[in-house]
Amino acid sequence: MSNKKIAVRNLRLCTKDCLCLYVCPTGATDTENSIIDPEKCIGCGECALACPSAAISLVPADYPEQQPKTNIVISALNDQAQRKSSTEKAASQIAALMADCGLGYLLEAMARSERLVTEDIMREAGYMLPQSSNVRQLLEELVANPPTPSFPIETAKKLLKLLP
Amino acid sequence: MKYVCSICGYVHDEAEKGIPFQELPADWKCPWCGASKSDFAPQEEKEASAPIVTDASDLSETHELQKLSAGQLAALCSSLARGCEKQYKAEESRLFKELANYFTAITPAVEDATVMTIADALKEEIAFYPTLKATAEAAKDRGAQRVCVWGEKVTRMLYSLINQYLEKGDQMLEGKDVWLCTVCGFVYIGKDAPELCPVCKVPAWKFEKISGRN
Ligand code: SF4
Ligand code: SF4
Ligand SMILES: [Zn+2]
């Protein structure tokens, strides 16, 4: 893991064609698809300072691994995640059977709420970063042993290729 | 005496308000978050220390570490999709969303699910939080402690709402909308979203009105 940083541009904030193009020493900001070229960017930060829309931030080129977790904490987190995902399922399956009505909306909101909390739990259970070795291992296992024949195996393979 | 809302921390100070807590009407709601009277507890009450998980036999099921269920994998993948989005990795985010949708679709239905069984399930989730917190504390795992803070409050709110529904039926929702905090998952029933999320304190525009599946 190095301290190298690279610039990324938030396209929702960027107003296009202005200061970062002039200050960048390597031309990394000048791309057709507006995504700063990670091959050219040297992480000097000039573009972020110059941008009038605060559209550019510098992010680590690679991330450290998540702090190690004890198995017992992971098991306890997984235990709660399992409860929550089954409550999510129960709420969404009842909501799906109901016409548009108050209770249907309430149950749908509950299902989404349970998902948000479960996501938070799964991040802490060892899957914080998309580019971590845990995620890679998981994807590799899914490709080797697809859970069902309809598993989108190409999707998992593409991810393995795209993630560093 | 002071009574504290277990969800958002609102304090009903009897001396200041001039109304004993017990005399508030039965359908009185927390002015900040909409929780019920039963979600309040006297301030003095110290939390009893919870048992911690020391080995897998303390858990409701044994979880092989690498064997996650479809439901867990669905949340794991949608969380990674979010993570990629934050890193401006649009393509990776889309791919993780595809995986999340697949796992959501193959998650087996819960047999005989009713509003009542959901209430029971939420009660069990709430009951497990003290143990989860104590286990995380014992392991000095700050991240795991952190997910308990919002998670427990949000879960208590769901339990409060489902009980309000079981008591009042559709009347509880009449003329009101259902709002979801897209950051922490807090659910609110009202004409408008709260100005600040009572749990995670983000502003009203982070709330989404849940008004139909499409
Ligand atoms: S950080 Fe420096 S090299 Fe990278 S895009 Fe910005 S100005 Fe160009
Ligand atoms: S300076 Fe900022 S707003 Fe202007 S083109 Fe660059 S990123 Fe976009
Ligand atoms: Zn919130």
Short mmCIF file of C-alpha atoms and ligand atoms in Angstrom, two decimals:
data_model
loop_
_atom_site.label_atom_id
_atom_site.label_comp_id
_atom_site.label_asym_id
_atom_site.label_seq_id
_atom_site.Cartn_x
_atom_site.Cartn_y
_atom_site.Cartn_z
CA MET A 1 0.00 0.00 0.00
CA SER A 2 1.44 3.37 -1.02
CA ASN A 3 0.50 6.95 -0.27
CA LYS A 4 -0.23 7.66 -3.90
CA LYS A 5 -3.35 9.72 -4.51
CA ILE A 6 -5.34 10.26 -7.66
CA ALA A 7 -7.89 12.88 -8.63
CA VAL A 8 -11.56 12.02 -9.28
CA ARG A 9 -14.18 14.35 -10.66
CA ASN A 10 -17.80 14.44 -9.48
CA LEU A 11 -19.67 14.83 -12.75
CA ARG A 12 -22.78 16.07 -10.98
CA LEU A 13 -20.90 19.14 -9.79
CA CYS A 14 -18.61 19.71 -12.77
CA THR A 15 -19.61 22.49 -15.17
CA LYS A 16 -17.15 21.24 -17.82
CA ASP A 17 -14.32 22.76 -19.78
CA CYS A 18 -12.63 25.03 -17.32
CA LEU A 19 -9.80 25.56 -14.91
CA CYS A 20 -8.61 22.02 -14.22
CA LEU A 21 -7.78 21.70 -17.89
CA TYR A 22 -5.31 24.62 -17.63
CA VAL A 23 -3.58 23.70 -14.41
CA CYS A 24 -3.07 19.96 -14.88
CA PRO A 25 0.62 19.36 -15.67
CA THR A 26 -0.02 16.04 -17.41
CA GLY A 27 -3.27 16.57 -19.26
CA ALA A 28 -5.00 13.93 -17.17
CA THR A 29 -8.13 16.06 -16.75
CA ASP A 30 -8.61 16.50 -20.48
CA THR A 31 -10.56 13.40 -21.50
CA GLU A 32 -13.50 12.85 -23.77
CA ASN A 33 -15.62 11.02 -21.21
CA SER A 34 -14.80 13.56 -18.46
CA ILE A 35 -13.31 10.87 -16.22
CA ILE A 36 -9.84 11.93 -15.08
CA ASP A 37 -7.28 9.58 -16.62
CA PRO A 38 -5.80 7.54 -13.75
CA GLU A 39 -2.84 6.53 -15.93
CA LYS A 40 -1.75 10.13 -16.44
CA CYS A 41 -2.71 11.62 -13.06
CA ILE A 42 0.29 12.09 -10.74
CA GLY A 43 -1.84 13.18 -7.77
CA CYS A 44 -0.41 16.71 -7.47
CA GLY A 45 -3.80 18.16 -6.50
CA GLU A 46 -3.59 21.33 -8.63
CA CYS A 47 -6.92 20.57 -10.31
CA ALA A 48 -8.78 20.20 -7.01
CA LEU A 49 -7.44 23.56 -5.82
CA ALA A 50 -8.35 25.27 -9.07
CA CYS A 51 -11.85 23.88 -9.58
CA PRO A 52 -14.47 26.60 -8.97
CA SER A 53 -17.20 24.02 -8.35
CA ALA A 54 -15.35 21.89 -5.77
CA ALA A 55 -15.95 18.99 -8.13
CA ILE A 56 -12.58 17.28 -7.73
CA SER A 57 -11.28 15.32 -4.79
CA LEU A 58 -8.11 13.35 -4.27
CA VAL A 59 -8.56 9.77 -3.18
CA PRO A 60 -6.01 7.13 -2.22
CA ALA A 61 -4.88 5.16 -5.27
CA ASP A 62 -5.26 2.03 -3.18
CA TYR A 63 -6.90 1.42 0.15
CA PRO A 64 -5.55 -0.35 3.22
CA GLU A 65 -7.23 -3.59 4.26
CA GLN A 66 -10.01 -3.32 6.85
CA GLN A 67 -8.94 -3.73 10.49
CA PRO A 68 -8.87 -7.44 11.35
CA LYS A 69 -12.06 -8.77 12.91
CA THR A 70 -12.46 -11.49 15.48
CA ASN A 71 -14.48 -14.49 14.36
CA ILE A 72 -16.81 -14.16 17.29
CA VAL A 73 -17.75 -10.58 16.40
CA ILE A 74 -18.24 -11.59 12.77
CA SER A 75 -20.47 -14.48 13.82
CA ALA A 76 -22.55 -12.22 16.06
CA LEU A 77 -22.88 -9.62 13.28
CA ASN A 78 -23.86 -12.30 10.77
CA ASP A 79 -26.42 -13.62 13.22
CA GLN A 80 -28.14 -10.24 13.43
CA ALA A 81 -27.82 -9.72 9.66
CA GLN A 82 -29.65 -13.00 9.08
CA ARG A 83 -32.53 -11.96 11.35
CA LYS A 84 -32.77 -8.65 9.58
CA SER A 85 -32.65 -9.99 6.06
CA SER A 86 -35.47 -12.39 6.84
CA THR A 87 -37.55 -9.55 8.32
CA GLU A 88 -36.81 -7.55 5.17
CA LYS A 89 -38.02 -10.47 3.06
CA ALA A 90 -41.20 -10.94 5.12
CA ALA A 91 -42.05 -7.23 4.88
CA SER A 92 -41.40 -6.99 1.16
CA GLN A 93 -43.26 -10.19 0.30
CA ILE A 94 -46.39 -8.98 2.14
CA ALA A 95 -46.07 -5.50 0.61
CA ALA A 96 -45.83 -7.05 -2.87
CA LEU A 97 -49.24 -8.69 -2.39
CA MET A 98 -50.95 -5.49 -1.35
CA ALA A 99 -52.50 -2.84 -3.52
CA ASP A 100 -51.05 0.64 -3.15
CA CYS A 101 -52.12 1.53 0.36
CA GLY A 102 -50.76 2.84 3.63
CA LEU A 103 -49.80 -0.53 5.07
CA GLY A 104 -48.10 -1.51 1.81
CA TYR A 105 -45.98 1.64 1.96
CA LEU A 106 -45.18 1.14 5.61
CA LEU A 107 -44.01 -2.42 4.96
CA GLU A 108 -42.01 -1.34 1.93
CA ALA A 109 -40.31 1.34 4.01
CA MET A 110 -39.57 -1.28 6.67
CA ALA A 111 -38.02 -3.62 4.12
CA ARG A 112 -35.80 -0.81 2.81
CA SER A 113 -34.90 0.23 6.34
CA GLU A 114 -33.89 -3.32 7.25
CA ARG A 115 -31.75 -3.50 4.11
CA LEU A 116 -29.92 -0.27 4.99
CA VAL A 117 -29.13 -1.50 8.48
CA THR A 118 -28.07 -4.93 7.21
CA GLU A 119 -25.74 -3.29 4.68
CA ASP A 120 -24.07 -1.46 7.53
CA ILE A 121 -23.69 -4.73 9.45
CA MET A 122 -22.21 -6.58 6.44
CA ARG A 123 -19.65 -3.81 5.96
CA GLU A 124 -18.50 -4.30 9.53
CA ALA A 125 -18.57 -8.07 9.12
CA GLY A 126 -15.53 -7.82 6.86
CA TYR A 127 -16.84 -6.43 3.57
CA MET A 128 -16.16 -2.72 3.87
CA LEU A 129 -14.16 -2.17 0.70
CA PRO A 130 -15.02 -3.41 -2.79
CA GLN A 131 -11.30 -3.82 -3.53
CA SER A 132 -10.51 -5.97 -0.47
CA SER A 133 -9.20 -9.51 -0.52
CA ASN A 134 -12.39 -10.70 1.25
CA VAL A 135 -14.56 -9.47 -1.60
CA ARG A 136 -12.25 -10.97 -4.20
CA GLN A 137 -12.33 -14.31 -2.43
CA LEU A 138 -16.11 -14.22 -2.23
CA LEU A 139 -16.47 -13.44 -5.94
CA GLU A 140 -14.02 -16.19 -6.85
CA GLU A 141 -16.01 -18.69 -4.79
CA LEU A 142 -19.26 -17.63 -6.43
CA VAL A 143 -17.73 -18.09 -9.86
CA ALA A 144 -16.35 -21.51 -8.92
CA ASN A 145 -19.58 -22.68 -7.23
CA PRO A 146 -22.58 -20.69 -8.50
CA PRO A 147 -25.40 -20.89 -5.93
CA THR A 148 -28.01 -21.58 -8.64
CA PRO A 149 -27.84 -22.12 -12.42
CA SER A 150 -29.20 -18.60 -12.99
CA PHE A 151 -26.30 -16.94 -11.17
CA PRO A 152 -24.98 -14.08 -13.38
CA ILE A 153 -21.51 -15.53 -13.61
CA GLU A 154 -20.31 -13.04 -16.24
CA THR A 155 -21.14 -10.17 -13.90
CA ALA A 156 -18.94 -11.65 -11.18
CA LYS A 157 -16.14 -12.30 -13.69
CA LYS A 158 -16.29 -8.73 -14.96
CA LEU A 159 -16.00 -7.47 -11.39
CA LEU A 160 -12.97 -9.67 -10.78
CA LYS A 161 -11.38 -8.13 -13.83
CA LEU A 162 -12.26 -4.53 -12.95
CA LEU A 163 -11.36 -4.59 -9.26
CA PRO A 164 -7.62 -4.23 -8.65
CA MET B 1 -38.69 12.58 37.16
CA LYS B 2 -37.42 12.53 33.58
CA TYR B 3 -38.45 10.08 30.86
CA VAL B 4 -36.21 9.51 27.84
CA CYS B 5 -37.19 8.34 24.36
CA SER B 6 -35.19 5.19 23.59
CA ILE B 7 -35.12 6.10 19.90
CA CYS B 8 -34.20 9.77 19.60
CA GLY B 9 -33.28 10.78 23.15
CA TYR B 10 -36.09 13.33 23.62
CA VAL B 11 -36.56 14.01 27.33
CA HIS B 12 -39.95 14.54 28.94
CA ASP B 13 -39.06 16.44 32.12
CA GLU B 14 -42.09 16.23 34.40
CA ALA B 15 -40.99 19.21 36.49
CA GLU B 16 -40.49 21.42 33.47
CA LYS B 17 -43.56 20.25 31.51
CA GLY B 18 -45.81 20.21 34.56
CA ILE B 19 -47.37 16.91 33.44
CA PRO B 20 -46.52 13.59 35.04
CA PHE B 21 -45.48 11.16 32.31
CA GLN B 22 -48.13 8.63 33.37
CA GLU B 23 -50.86 11.23 32.80
CA LEU B 24 -49.99 11.86 29.18
CA PRO B 25 -52.71 10.40 26.91
CA ALA B 26 -52.22 6.77 25.89
CA ASP B 27 -51.78 7.73 22.24
CA TRP B 28 -49.29 10.52 23.01
CA LYS B 29 -46.29 10.39 20.65
CA CYS B 30 -42.70 11.54 20.98
CA PRO B 31 -42.68 15.08 19.52
CA TRP B 32 -39.34 14.46 17.80
CA CYS B 33 -39.57 11.01 16.29
CA GLY B 34 -43.17 9.80 16.71
CA ALA B 35 -42.36 6.89 19.06
CA SER B 36 -45.01 5.61 21.50
CA LYS B 37 -45.20 6.16 25.25
CA SER B 38 -43.98 2.60 25.75
CA ASP B 39 -40.70 3.50 23.99
CA PHE B 40 -39.82 5.79 26.90
CA ALA B 41 -37.99 4.77 30.05
CA PRO B 42 -37.24 6.65 33.30
CA GLN B 43 -33.83 8.32 33.07
CA GLU B 44 -32.33 6.69 36.18
CA GLU B 45 -32.64 3.18 34.86
CA LYS B 46 -29.14 1.92 34.13
CA GLU B 47 -28.82 -0.60 31.36
CA ALA B 48 -28.12 -4.03 32.81
CA SER B 49 -24.96 -5.49 31.34
CA ALA B 50 -25.75 -8.01 28.63
CA PRO B 51 -24.17 -11.41 28.16
CA ILE B 52 -21.54 -11.56 25.45
CA VAL B 53 -21.18 -14.13 22.74
CA THR B 54 -18.18 -16.30 23.56
CA ASP B 55 -18.62 -19.13 21.13
CA ALA B 56 -20.85 -20.03 18.25
CA SER B 57 -23.22 -22.10 20.39
CA ASP B 58 -24.53 -18.83 21.86
CA LEU B 59 -25.96 -17.86 18.49
CA SER B 60 -29.37 -18.66 17.07
CA GLU B 61 -27.83 -20.59 14.21
CA THR B 62 -24.30 -21.62 13.53
CA HIS B 63 -22.88 -19.54 10.75
CA GLU B 64 -19.99 -21.00 8.90
CA LEU B 65 -17.92 -17.91 8.30
CA GLN B 66 -17.73 -18.25 4.56
CA LYS B 67 -21.28 -19.54 4.09
CA LEU B 68 -23.52 -16.53 3.84
CA SER B 69 -27.24 -16.79 3.05
CA ALA B 70 -28.80 -15.27 -0.07
CA GLY B 71 -30.34 -12.52 2.07
CA GLN B 72 -26.99 -11.62 3.62
CA LEU B 73 -25.31 -11.69 0.22
CA ALA B 74 -27.98 -9.39 -1.20
CA ALA B 75 -27.21 -6.75 1.44
CA LEU B 76 -23.47 -7.34 1.07
CA CYS B 77 -23.63 -6.71 -2.69
CA SER B 78 -25.92 -3.68 -2.47
CA SER B 79 -23.57 -2.23 0.13
CA LEU B 80 -20.58 -2.77 -2.19
CA ALA B 81 -22.54 -1.13 -5.01
CA ARG B 82 -22.91 1.92 -2.77
CA GLY B 83 -19.22 1.80 -1.91
CA CYS B 84 -18.26 1.78 -5.59
CA GLU B 85 -20.57 4.68 -6.29
CA LYS B 86 -18.83 6.71 -3.59
CA GLN B 87 -15.51 5.98 -5.30
CA TYR B 88 -16.98 7.07 -8.65
CA LYS B 89 -16.74 3.53 -9.99
CA ALA B 90 -20.01 3.54 -11.92
CA GLU B 91 -19.50 0.30 -13.85
CA GLU B 92 -18.48 -1.69 -10.77
CA SER B 93 -21.44 -0.22 -8.90
CA ARG B 94 -23.83 -1.35 -11.62
CA LEU B 95 -22.37 -4.86 -11.59
CA PHE B 96 -22.66 -5.21 -7.81
CA LYS B 97 -26.27 -4.02 -8.10
CA GLU B 98 -26.91 -6.83 -10.58
CA LEU B 99 -25.54 -9.35 -8.10
CA ALA B 100 -27.61 -7.79 -5.29
CA ASN B 101 -30.78 -8.09 -7.41
CA TYR B 102 -29.99 -11.73 -8.14
CA PHE B 103 -29.55 -12.55 -4.44
CA THR B 104 -32.68 -10.58 -3.49
CA ALA B 105 -34.64 -12.59 -6.06
CA ILE B 106 -33.44 -15.99 -4.82
CA THR B 107 -33.93 -15.19 -1.11
CA PRO B 108 -36.51 -17.78 -0.01
CA ALA B 109 -39.92 -16.50 1.07
CA VAL B 110 -40.63 -16.41 4.80
CA GLU B 111 -43.37 -18.95 5.51
CA ASP B 112 -46.63 -17.70 7.05
CA ALA B 113 -45.37 -14.13 7.30
CA THR B 114 -47.89 -11.65 8.72
CA VAL B 115 -47.69 -8.19 10.26
CA MET B 116 -47.80 -9.98 13.61
CA THR B 117 -44.81 -12.23 12.84
CA ILE B 118 -42.87 -9.18 11.66
CA ALA B 119 -43.51 -7.57 15.04
CA ASP B 120 -42.18 -10.70 16.76
CA ALA B 121 -39.12 -10.77 14.50
CA LEU B 122 -38.34 -7.12 15.28
CA LYS B 123 -38.65 -7.87 18.96
CA GLU B 124 -36.03 -10.60 18.62
CA GLU B 125 -33.71 -8.24 16.73
CA ILE B 126 -34.02 -5.67 19.51
CA ALA B 127 -33.41 -8.34 22.12
CA PHE B 128 -30.12 -9.33 20.44
CA TYR B 129 -28.64 -5.81 20.25
CA PRO B 130 -27.36 -5.66 23.87
CA THR B 131 -25.48 -8.93 23.32
CA LEU B 132 -24.09 -7.74 20.00
CA LYS B 133 -22.95 -4.47 21.60
CA ALA B 134 -21.35 -6.23 24.57
CA THR B 135 -19.58 -8.69 22.26
CA ALA B 136 -18.21 -5.85 20.14
CA GLU B 137 -17.11 -3.95 23.24
CA ALA B 138 -15.32 -6.98 24.66
CA ALA B 139 -13.43 -7.34 21.37
CA LYS B 140 -12.73 -3.56 21.28
CA ASP B 141 -14.28 -3.50 17.81
CA ARG B 142 -15.32 0.13 17.37
CA GLY B 143 -16.88 -0.35 13.96
CA ALA B 144 -19.13 -3.12 15.20
CA GLN B 145 -20.11 -0.98 18.19
CA ARG B 146 -20.92 1.87 15.82
CA VAL B 147 -23.36 -0.14 13.70
CA CYS B 148 -25.27 -0.98 16.88
CA VAL B 149 -25.94 2.66 17.73
CA TRP B 150 -28.09 3.67 14.75
CA GLY B 151 -29.20 0.11 14.03
CA GLU B 152 -30.79 -0.42 17.42
CA LYS B 153 -32.66 2.90 17.35
CA VAL B 154 -33.92 2.34 13.81
CA THR B 155 -35.08 -1.17 14.73
CA ARG B 156 -36.88 0.10 17.84
CA MET B 157 -38.70 2.62 15.66
CA LEU B 158 -39.85 -0.11 13.26
CA TYR B 159 -41.14 -2.10 16.23
CA SER B 160 -42.92 0.96 17.61
CA LEU B 161 -44.56 1.67 14.25
CA ILE B 162 -45.70 -1.89 13.65
CA ASN B 163 -47.29 -1.93 17.11
CA GLN B 164 -48.96 1.40 16.44
CA TYR B 165 -50.35 -0.17 13.28
CA LEU B 166 -51.54 -3.30 15.09
CA GLU B 167 -53.36 -1.07 17.57
CA LYS B 168 -54.81 1.59 15.32
CA GLY B 169 -54.92 0.01 11.88
CA ASP B 170 -55.08 2.25 8.80
CA GLN B 171 -56.18 5.19 10.90
CA MET B 172 -52.55 5.62 11.93
CA LEU B 173 -51.59 6.44 8.35
CA GLU B 174 -54.59 8.52 7.28
CA GLY B 175 -53.61 11.78 5.62
CA LYS B 176 -49.95 11.03 6.24
CA ASP B 177 -47.04 9.75 4.22
CA VAL B 178 -44.36 7.21 5.01
CA TRP B 179 -40.82 8.65 4.98
CA LEU B 180 -37.52 6.78 4.95
CA CYS B 181 -34.17 8.29 5.96
CA THR B 182 -31.95 7.05 3.13
CA VAL B 183 -28.88 7.36 5.34
CA CYS B 184 -29.76 5.42 8.52
CA GLY B 185 -33.09 3.74 7.69
CA PHE B 186 -35.24 5.65 10.21
CA VAL B 187 -38.94 5.48 9.23
CA TYR B 188 -41.27 8.38 9.98
CA ILE B 189 -45.03 8.81 9.54
CA GLY B 190 -46.18 12.36 8.93
CA LYS B 191 -47.31 14.99 6.46
CA ASP B 192 -43.73 16.11 5.89
CA ALA B 193 -40.35 14.59 6.57
CA PRO B 194 -38.79 15.71 9.86
CA GLU B 195 -36.47 18.71 9.57
CA LEU B 196 -33.60 16.60 10.88
CA CYS B 197 -33.46 12.82 11.12
CA PRO B 198 -33.95 12.18 14.85
CA VAL B 199 -31.46 9.28 14.67
CA CYS B 200 -28.63 10.33 12.32
CA LYS B 201 -29.32 14.10 12.08
CA VAL B 202 -29.25 14.48 8.28
CA PRO B 203 -31.57 17.17 6.84
CA ALA B 204 -35.08 16.54 5.46
CA TRP B 205 -33.99 16.25 1.82
CA LYS B 206 -32.24 12.98 2.62
CA PHE B 207 -35.67 11.48 3.34
CA GLU B 208 -37.54 9.66 0.60
CA LYS B 209 -41.32 9.51 0.43
CA ILE B 210 -42.37 5.90 0.03
CA SER B 211 -45.44 6.16 -2.12
CA GLY B 212 -45.52 3.17 -4.33
CA ARG B 213 -43.47 0.48 -5.90
CA ASN B 214 -42.69 0.97 -9.52
S1 SF4 C 1 -3.99 15.74 -9.46
FE1 SF4 C 1 -2.51 16.84 -10.73
S2 SF4 C 1 -2.00 15.35 -12.36
FE2 SF4 C 1 -3.86 14.58 -11.38
S3 SF4 C 1 -5.48 15.40 -12.64
FE3 SF4 C 1 -5.18 16.87 -10.97
S4 SF4 C 1 -3.76 18.36 -11.78
FE4 SF4 C 1 -3.67 16.60 -13.16
S1 SF4 C 2 -12.39 22.92 -13.00
FE1 SF4 C 2 -14.01 21.78 -11.94
S2 SF4 C 2 -15.89 22.45 -12.93
FE2 SF4 C 2 -14.19 23.07 -14.27
S3 SF4 C 2 -14.01 21.39 -15.73
FE3 SF4 C 2 -12.59 20.99 -14.06
S4 SF4 C 2 -13.76 19.68 -12.66
FE4 SF4 C 2 -15.23 20.61 -14.02
ZN ZN C 3 -31.32 9.13 9.55
#
